[in-house]
Amino acid sequence: QVQLVESEGGLVQAGGSLRLSCAASGGTFSVYAMGWFRQAPGKEREFVAGISWNGGMTHYVDSVKGRFTISRDNAKNTVALQMNSLKPEDTGVYYCAGRRAINISTTPRRFDYWGQGTQVTVSS
């Protein structure tokens, strides 16, 4: 069974930066596409960023383009989300997710594995 464990999030002021990481264990990480999702209170879980199995392709929701960067290290079974120029609307619980496919998806139901989530709060 694949397990995904996110690093601790945190509280950051608007304009600041935060880096999230996710460590995978128990599966063949190098053939899984990975993604980051977030969920704000009272809202549905939304796609933030995705990366293909080898890191060759990435995709972002429009609201984070140019500010967030997803990356992966298959040798270490990790995926990271570097978040810069954070805004209050980036606040939410961030989830790392993996799917048994090589290509990116933006749909939560297409992911097979989920981390426990980590809170990111951006103050204005």
Short mmCIF file of N, CA and C in Angstrom, two decimals:
data_model
loop_
_atom_site.label_atom_id
_atom_site.label_comp_id
_atom_site.label_asym_id
_atom_site.label_seq_id
_atom_site.Cartn_x
_atom_site.Cartn_y
_atom_site.Cartn_z
N GLN A 1 0.84 -1.19 0.00
CA GLN A 1 0.00 0.00 0.00
C GLN A 1 0.88 1.24 0.00
N VAL A 2 0.60 2.14 -0.92
CA VAL A 2 1.38 3.37 -1.01
C VAL A 2 0.95 4.32 0.09
N GLN A 3 1.94 4.92 0.72
CA GLN A 3 1.67 5.95 1.72
C GLN A 3 2.34 7.25 1.29
N LEU A 4 1.59 8.33 1.44
CA LEU A 4 2.10 9.66 1.13
C LEU A 4 2.07 10.50 2.39
N VAL A 5 3.18 11.12 2.71
CA VAL A 5 3.27 11.94 3.92
C VAL A 5 3.77 13.32 3.54
N GLU A 6 2.93 14.32 3.79
CA GLU A 6 3.32 15.70 3.49
C GLU A 6 4.12 16.30 4.63
N SER A 7 4.94 17.25 4.29
CA SER A 7 5.64 18.00 5.32
C SER A 7 4.67 18.98 5.97
N GLU A 8 5.10 19.53 7.06
CA GLU A 8 4.26 20.48 7.76
C GLU A 8 4.11 21.76 6.96
N GLY A 9 2.90 22.29 6.93
CA GLY A 9 2.66 23.57 6.28
C GLY A 9 3.03 24.70 7.22
N GLY A 10 2.21 25.72 7.25
CA GLY A 10 2.52 26.79 8.19
C GLY A 10 1.75 28.04 7.92
N LEU A 11 2.09 29.04 8.70
CA LEU A 11 1.48 30.36 8.58
C LEU A 11 2.52 31.30 7.97
N VAL A 12 2.13 32.00 6.93
CA VAL A 12 3.05 32.89 6.24
C VAL A 12 2.32 34.16 5.85
N GLN A 13 3.03 35.24 5.81
CA GLN A 13 2.43 36.50 5.40
C GLN A 13 2.29 36.55 3.88
N ALA A 14 1.34 37.32 3.44
CA ALA A 14 1.16 37.52 2.01
C ALA A 14 2.46 38.02 1.39
N GLY A 15 2.78 37.44 0.23
CA GLY A 15 4.04 37.79 -0.43
C GLY A 15 5.17 36.87 -0.07
N GLY A 16 4.98 36.06 0.95
CA GLY A 16 6.02 35.15 1.40
C GLY A 16 6.07 33.86 0.60
N SER A 17 6.93 32.98 1.04
CA SER A 17 7.14 31.70 0.35
C SER A 17 7.05 30.55 1.34
N LEU A 18 6.72 29.40 0.79
CA LEU A 18 6.65 28.17 1.58
C LEU A 18 6.90 27.01 0.64
N ARG A 19 7.59 26.01 1.13
CA ARG A 19 7.85 24.81 0.33
C ARG A 19 7.24 23.61 1.02
N LEU A 20 6.39 22.91 0.30
CA LEU A 20 5.81 21.66 0.79
C LEU A 20 6.51 20.49 0.11
N SER A 21 6.69 19.43 0.86
CA SER A 21 7.22 18.21 0.26
C SER A 21 6.34 17.03 0.64
N CYS A 22 6.45 16.00 -0.13
CA CYS A 22 5.65 14.79 0.07
C CYS A 22 6.54 13.58 -0.17
N ALA A 23 6.60 12.71 0.82
CA ALA A 23 7.42 11.51 0.71
C ALA A 23 6.53 10.30 0.49
N ALA A 24 6.88 9.50 -0.49
CA ALA A 24 6.11 8.31 -0.83
C ALA A 24 6.84 7.05 -0.39
N SER A 25 6.07 6.07 0.04
CA SER A 25 6.64 4.79 0.39
C SER A 25 5.66 3.67 0.05
N GLY A 26 6.18 2.48 -0.16
CA GLY A 26 5.33 1.32 -0.35
C GLY A 26 4.88 1.06 -1.77
N GLY A 27 5.38 1.79 -2.74
CA GLY A 27 4.95 1.55 -4.11
C GLY A 27 6.02 1.93 -5.10
N THR A 28 5.66 1.90 -6.37
CA THR A 28 6.61 2.23 -7.42
C THR A 28 6.41 3.69 -7.80
N PHE A 29 6.95 4.55 -6.99
CA PHE A 29 6.74 5.99 -7.13
C PHE A 29 7.13 6.49 -8.51
N SER A 30 8.16 5.95 -9.07
CA SER A 30 8.72 6.50 -10.30
C SER A 30 7.79 6.35 -11.50
N VAL A 31 6.75 5.54 -11.39
CA VAL A 31 5.82 5.40 -12.52
C VAL A 31 4.48 6.06 -12.24
N TYR A 32 4.40 6.79 -11.14
CA TYR A 32 3.14 7.44 -10.80
C TYR A 32 3.20 8.92 -11.18
N ALA A 33 2.14 9.41 -11.79
CA ALA A 33 1.97 10.85 -11.90
C ALA A 33 1.55 11.36 -10.52
N MET A 34 1.97 12.57 -10.20
CA MET A 34 1.69 13.13 -8.88
C MET A 34 1.00 14.48 -9.01
N GLY A 35 0.32 14.86 -7.96
CA GLY A 35 -0.36 16.15 -7.97
C GLY A 35 -0.48 16.74 -6.59
N TRP A 36 -0.73 18.01 -6.57
CA TRP A 36 -1.06 18.73 -5.34
C TRP A 36 -2.46 19.33 -5.51
N PHE A 37 -3.26 19.15 -4.48
CA PHE A 37 -4.60 19.71 -4.44
C PHE A 37 -4.72 20.54 -3.17
N ARG A 38 -5.73 21.37 -3.12
CA ARG A 38 -5.98 22.13 -1.89
C ARG A 38 -7.48 22.26 -1.69
N GLN A 39 -7.83 22.46 -0.43
CA GLN A 39 -9.23 22.63 -0.08
C GLN A 39 -9.37 23.72 0.96
N ALA A 40 -10.12 24.74 0.61
CA ALA A 40 -10.41 25.83 1.53
C ALA A 40 -11.72 25.52 2.25
N PRO A 41 -11.94 26.10 3.42
CA PRO A 41 -13.17 25.85 4.16
C PRO A 41 -14.40 26.14 3.33
N GLY A 42 -15.32 25.19 3.28
CA GLY A 42 -16.56 25.38 2.56
C GLY A 42 -16.45 25.24 1.06
N LYS A 43 -15.29 24.87 0.58
CA LYS A 43 -15.09 24.74 -0.87
C LYS A 43 -14.68 23.32 -1.22
N GLU A 44 -14.83 22.98 -2.48
CA GLU A 44 -14.43 21.68 -2.96
C GLU A 44 -12.90 21.63 -3.12
N ARG A 45 -12.41 20.41 -3.08
CA ARG A 45 -10.99 20.21 -3.30
C ARG A 45 -10.66 20.59 -4.74
N GLU A 46 -9.60 21.39 -4.92
CA GLU A 46 -9.24 21.83 -6.26
C GLU A 46 -7.81 21.45 -6.61
N PHE A 47 -7.61 21.20 -7.87
CA PHE A 47 -6.30 20.90 -8.41
C PHE A 47 -5.42 22.14 -8.34
N VAL A 48 -4.16 21.96 -7.95
CA VAL A 48 -3.21 23.06 -7.89
C VAL A 48 -2.09 22.85 -8.91
N ALA A 49 -1.47 21.68 -8.88
CA ALA A 49 -0.33 21.43 -9.77
C ALA A 49 -0.18 19.92 -9.96
N GLY A 50 0.34 19.54 -11.12
CA GLY A 50 0.57 18.13 -11.40
C GLY A 50 1.88 17.94 -12.16
N ILE A 51 2.42 16.74 -12.03
CA ILE A 51 3.68 16.43 -12.69
C ILE A 51 3.63 14.99 -13.19
N SER A 52 4.13 14.78 -14.39
CA SER A 52 4.13 13.44 -14.98
C SER A 52 5.15 12.55 -14.29
N TRP A 53 5.15 11.28 -14.67
CA TRP A 53 5.96 10.29 -13.97
C TRP A 53 7.45 10.62 -13.95
N ASN A 54 7.95 11.22 -15.02
CA ASN A 54 9.38 11.49 -15.09
C ASN A 54 9.70 12.97 -14.93
N GLY A 55 8.70 13.76 -14.61
CA GLY A 55 8.92 15.19 -14.44
C GLY A 55 8.96 15.96 -15.74
N GLY A 56 8.73 15.29 -16.85
CA GLY A 56 8.85 15.95 -18.14
C GLY A 56 7.73 16.91 -18.46
N MET A 57 6.61 16.72 -17.80
CA MET A 57 5.46 17.62 -18.02
C MET A 57 4.91 18.08 -16.68
N THR A 58 4.54 19.33 -16.63
CA THR A 58 3.89 19.90 -15.45
C THR A 58 2.67 20.69 -15.89
N HIS A 59 1.76 20.88 -14.95
CA HIS A 59 0.54 21.62 -15.26
C HIS A 59 0.07 22.32 -14.00
N TYR A 60 -0.45 23.53 -14.15
CA TYR A 60 -0.86 24.32 -12.99
C TYR A 60 -2.24 24.92 -13.22
N VAL A 61 -2.95 25.11 -12.14
CA VAL A 61 -4.17 25.89 -12.22
C VAL A 61 -3.77 27.34 -12.51
N ASP A 62 -4.59 28.05 -13.25
CA ASP A 62 -4.21 29.40 -13.69
C ASP A 62 -3.84 30.32 -12.53
N SER A 63 -4.51 30.17 -11.42
CA SER A 63 -4.31 31.10 -10.31
C SER A 63 -2.92 31.01 -9.67
N VAL A 64 -2.18 29.93 -9.94
CA VAL A 64 -0.85 29.79 -9.33
C VAL A 64 0.28 29.82 -10.35
N LYS A 65 -0.06 29.91 -11.61
CA LYS A 65 0.98 29.94 -12.64
C LYS A 65 1.93 31.11 -12.42
N GLY A 66 3.21 30.81 -12.53
CA GLY A 66 4.22 31.84 -12.32
C GLY A 66 4.60 32.03 -10.86
N ARG A 67 3.84 31.43 -9.95
CA ARG A 67 4.13 31.56 -8.51
C ARG A 67 4.52 30.23 -7.87
N PHE A 68 3.90 29.15 -8.32
CA PHE A 68 4.16 27.84 -7.75
C PHE A 68 4.95 26.99 -8.73
N THR A 69 5.78 26.11 -8.19
CA THR A 69 6.53 25.17 -9.01
C THR A 69 6.49 23.79 -8.38
N ILE A 70 6.06 22.82 -9.18
CA ILE A 70 6.06 21.43 -8.72
C ILE A 70 7.29 20.73 -9.27
N SER A 71 7.87 19.86 -8.47
CA SER A 71 9.05 19.11 -8.91
C SER A 71 9.04 17.75 -8.22
N ARG A 72 9.85 16.84 -8.74
CA ARG A 72 9.91 15.52 -8.12
C ARG A 72 11.34 14.99 -8.20
N ASP A 73 11.65 14.10 -7.28
CA ASP A 73 12.94 13.42 -7.26
C ASP A 73 12.64 11.93 -7.13
N ASN A 74 12.69 11.22 -8.24
CA ASN A 74 12.32 9.81 -8.22
C ASN A 74 13.34 8.95 -7.46
N ALA A 75 14.56 9.43 -7.35
CA ALA A 75 15.56 8.69 -6.58
C ALA A 75 15.24 8.73 -5.09
N LYS A 76 14.57 9.79 -4.66
CA LYS A 76 14.23 9.94 -3.25
C LYS A 76 12.75 9.71 -2.97
N ASN A 77 11.98 9.41 -4.01
CA ASN A 77 10.53 9.19 -3.86
C ASN A 77 9.84 10.40 -3.22
N THR A 78 10.17 11.56 -3.71
CA THR A 78 9.57 12.77 -3.16
C THR A 78 9.03 13.67 -4.28
N VAL A 79 8.03 14.45 -3.92
CA VAL A 79 7.50 15.49 -4.79
C VAL A 79 7.37 16.74 -3.95
N ALA A 80 7.65 17.88 -4.55
CA ALA A 80 7.65 19.14 -3.80
C ALA A 80 6.79 20.18 -4.50
N LEU A 81 6.34 21.14 -3.72
CA LEU A 81 5.60 22.28 -4.25
C LEU A 81 6.21 23.54 -3.64
N GLN A 82 6.91 24.29 -4.46
CA GLN A 82 7.48 25.56 -4.04
C GLN A 82 6.46 26.64 -4.31
N MET A 83 6.08 27.36 -3.26
CA MET A 83 5.03 28.38 -3.38
C MET A 83 5.63 29.74 -3.05
N ASN A 84 5.61 30.61 -4.03
CA ASN A 84 6.14 31.97 -3.86
C ASN A 84 5.02 32.99 -4.04
N SER A 85 5.28 34.20 -3.60
CA SER A 85 4.31 35.29 -3.73
C SER A 85 2.94 34.85 -3.25
N LEU A 86 2.90 34.25 -2.11
CA LEU A 86 1.65 33.70 -1.59
C LEU A 86 0.61 34.78 -1.33
N LYS A 87 -0.64 34.40 -1.55
CA LYS A 87 -1.77 35.30 -1.37
C LYS A 87 -2.73 34.69 -0.34
N PRO A 88 -3.54 35.51 0.31
CA PRO A 88 -4.51 34.96 1.27
C PRO A 88 -5.42 33.90 0.65
N GLU A 89 -5.74 34.04 -0.62
CA GLU A 89 -6.60 33.06 -1.28
C GLU A 89 -5.92 31.72 -1.52
N ASP A 90 -4.64 31.62 -1.23
CA ASP A 90 -3.94 30.33 -1.29
C ASP A 90 -4.14 29.52 -0.01
N THR A 91 -4.78 30.09 0.96
CA THR A 91 -5.02 29.40 2.23
C THR A 91 -5.88 28.16 2.04
N GLY A 92 -5.49 27.08 2.71
CA GLY A 92 -6.27 25.86 2.65
C GLY A 92 -5.45 24.68 3.13
N VAL A 93 -6.08 23.53 3.10
CA VAL A 93 -5.37 22.29 3.39
C VAL A 93 -4.84 21.75 2.06
N TYR A 94 -3.55 21.50 2.02
CA TYR A 94 -2.90 21.03 0.81
C TYR A 94 -2.66 19.52 0.90
N TYR A 95 -3.02 18.84 -0.17
CA TYR A 95 -2.90 17.39 -0.23
C TYR A 95 -1.98 16.97 -1.37
N CYS A 96 -1.13 16.04 -1.07
CA CYS A 96 -0.32 15.37 -2.08
C CYS A 96 -1.10 14.14 -2.56
N ALA A 97 -1.06 13.88 -3.85
CA ALA A 97 -1.81 12.75 -4.39
C ALA A 97 -1.02 12.05 -5.48
N GLY A 98 -1.23 10.76 -5.60
CA GLY A 98 -0.56 9.98 -6.63
C GLY A 98 -1.54 9.10 -7.39
N ARG A 99 -1.25 8.86 -8.65
CA ARG A 99 -2.12 8.00 -9.46
C ARG A 99 -1.28 7.00 -10.22
N ARG A 100 -1.86 5.81 -10.41
CA ARG A 100 -1.17 4.72 -11.10
C ARG A 100 -1.25 4.93 -12.60
N ALA A 101 -0.67 6.00 -13.04
CA ALA A 101 -0.62 6.35 -14.45
C ALA A 101 0.53 7.32 -14.63
N ILE A 102 1.01 7.43 -15.85
CA ILE A 102 2.19 8.27 -16.08
C ILE A 102 1.85 9.72 -16.42
N ASN A 103 0.58 9.94 -16.81
CA ASN A 103 0.22 11.28 -17.26
C ASN A 103 -0.53 12.04 -16.19
N ILE A 104 -0.53 13.34 -16.31
CA ILE A 104 -1.14 14.25 -15.34
C ILE A 104 -2.67 14.18 -15.43
N SER A 105 -3.31 14.33 -14.30
CA SER A 105 -4.75 14.51 -14.26
C SER A 105 -5.06 15.65 -13.29
N THR A 106 -6.16 16.35 -13.55
CA THR A 106 -6.59 17.41 -12.65
C THR A 106 -7.81 17.01 -11.84
N THR A 107 -8.27 15.78 -12.00
CA THR A 107 -9.50 15.30 -11.39
C THR A 107 -9.19 14.46 -10.15
N PRO A 108 -9.68 14.86 -8.99
CA PRO A 108 -9.37 14.13 -7.76
C PRO A 108 -9.72 12.64 -7.82
N ARG A 109 -10.84 12.28 -8.45
CA ARG A 109 -11.25 10.88 -8.44
C ARG A 109 -10.34 9.99 -9.26
N ARG A 110 -9.47 10.58 -10.06
CA ARG A 110 -8.53 9.80 -10.87
C ARG A 110 -7.24 9.49 -10.11
N PHE A 111 -7.16 9.94 -8.87
CA PHE A 111 -5.97 9.67 -8.05
C PHE A 111 -6.25 8.52 -7.09
N ASP A 112 -5.24 7.70 -6.91
CA ASP A 112 -5.40 6.47 -6.11
C ASP A 112 -4.91 6.62 -4.68
N TYR A 113 -3.99 7.53 -4.47
CA TYR A 113 -3.36 7.66 -3.15
C TYR A 113 -3.37 9.13 -2.72
N TRP A 114 -3.58 9.33 -1.42
CA TRP A 114 -3.66 10.68 -0.87
C TRP A 114 -2.88 10.76 0.43
N GLY A 115 -2.25 11.91 0.63
CA GLY A 115 -1.65 12.20 1.92
C GLY A 115 -2.71 12.68 2.89
N GLN A 116 -2.29 12.95 4.09
CA GLN A 116 -3.23 13.33 5.14
C GLN A 116 -3.60 14.81 5.08
N GLY A 117 -2.85 15.57 4.33
CA GLY A 117 -3.13 17.00 4.21
C GLY A 117 -2.32 17.82 5.20
N THR A 118 -2.00 19.03 4.80
CA THR A 118 -1.25 19.94 5.67
C THR A 118 -1.79 21.35 5.49
N GLN A 119 -1.93 22.06 6.59
CA GLN A 119 -2.56 23.37 6.55
C GLN A 119 -1.57 24.45 6.13
N VAL A 120 -2.00 25.25 5.19
CA VAL A 120 -1.24 26.44 4.78
C VAL A 120 -2.16 27.64 5.00
N THR A 121 -1.68 28.60 5.75
CA THR A 121 -2.45 29.80 6.03
C THR A 121 -1.63 31.02 5.63
N VAL A 122 -2.22 31.84 4.79
CA VAL A 122 -1.54 33.06 4.34
C VAL A 122 -2.29 34.25 4.91
N SER A 123 -1.63 35.03 5.70
CA SER A 123 -2.26 36.20 6.33
C SER A 123 -2.04 37.44 5.47
N SER A 124 -3.02 38.32 5.53
CA SER A 124 -2.94 39.55 4.71
C SER A 124 -2.25 40.67 5.47
#
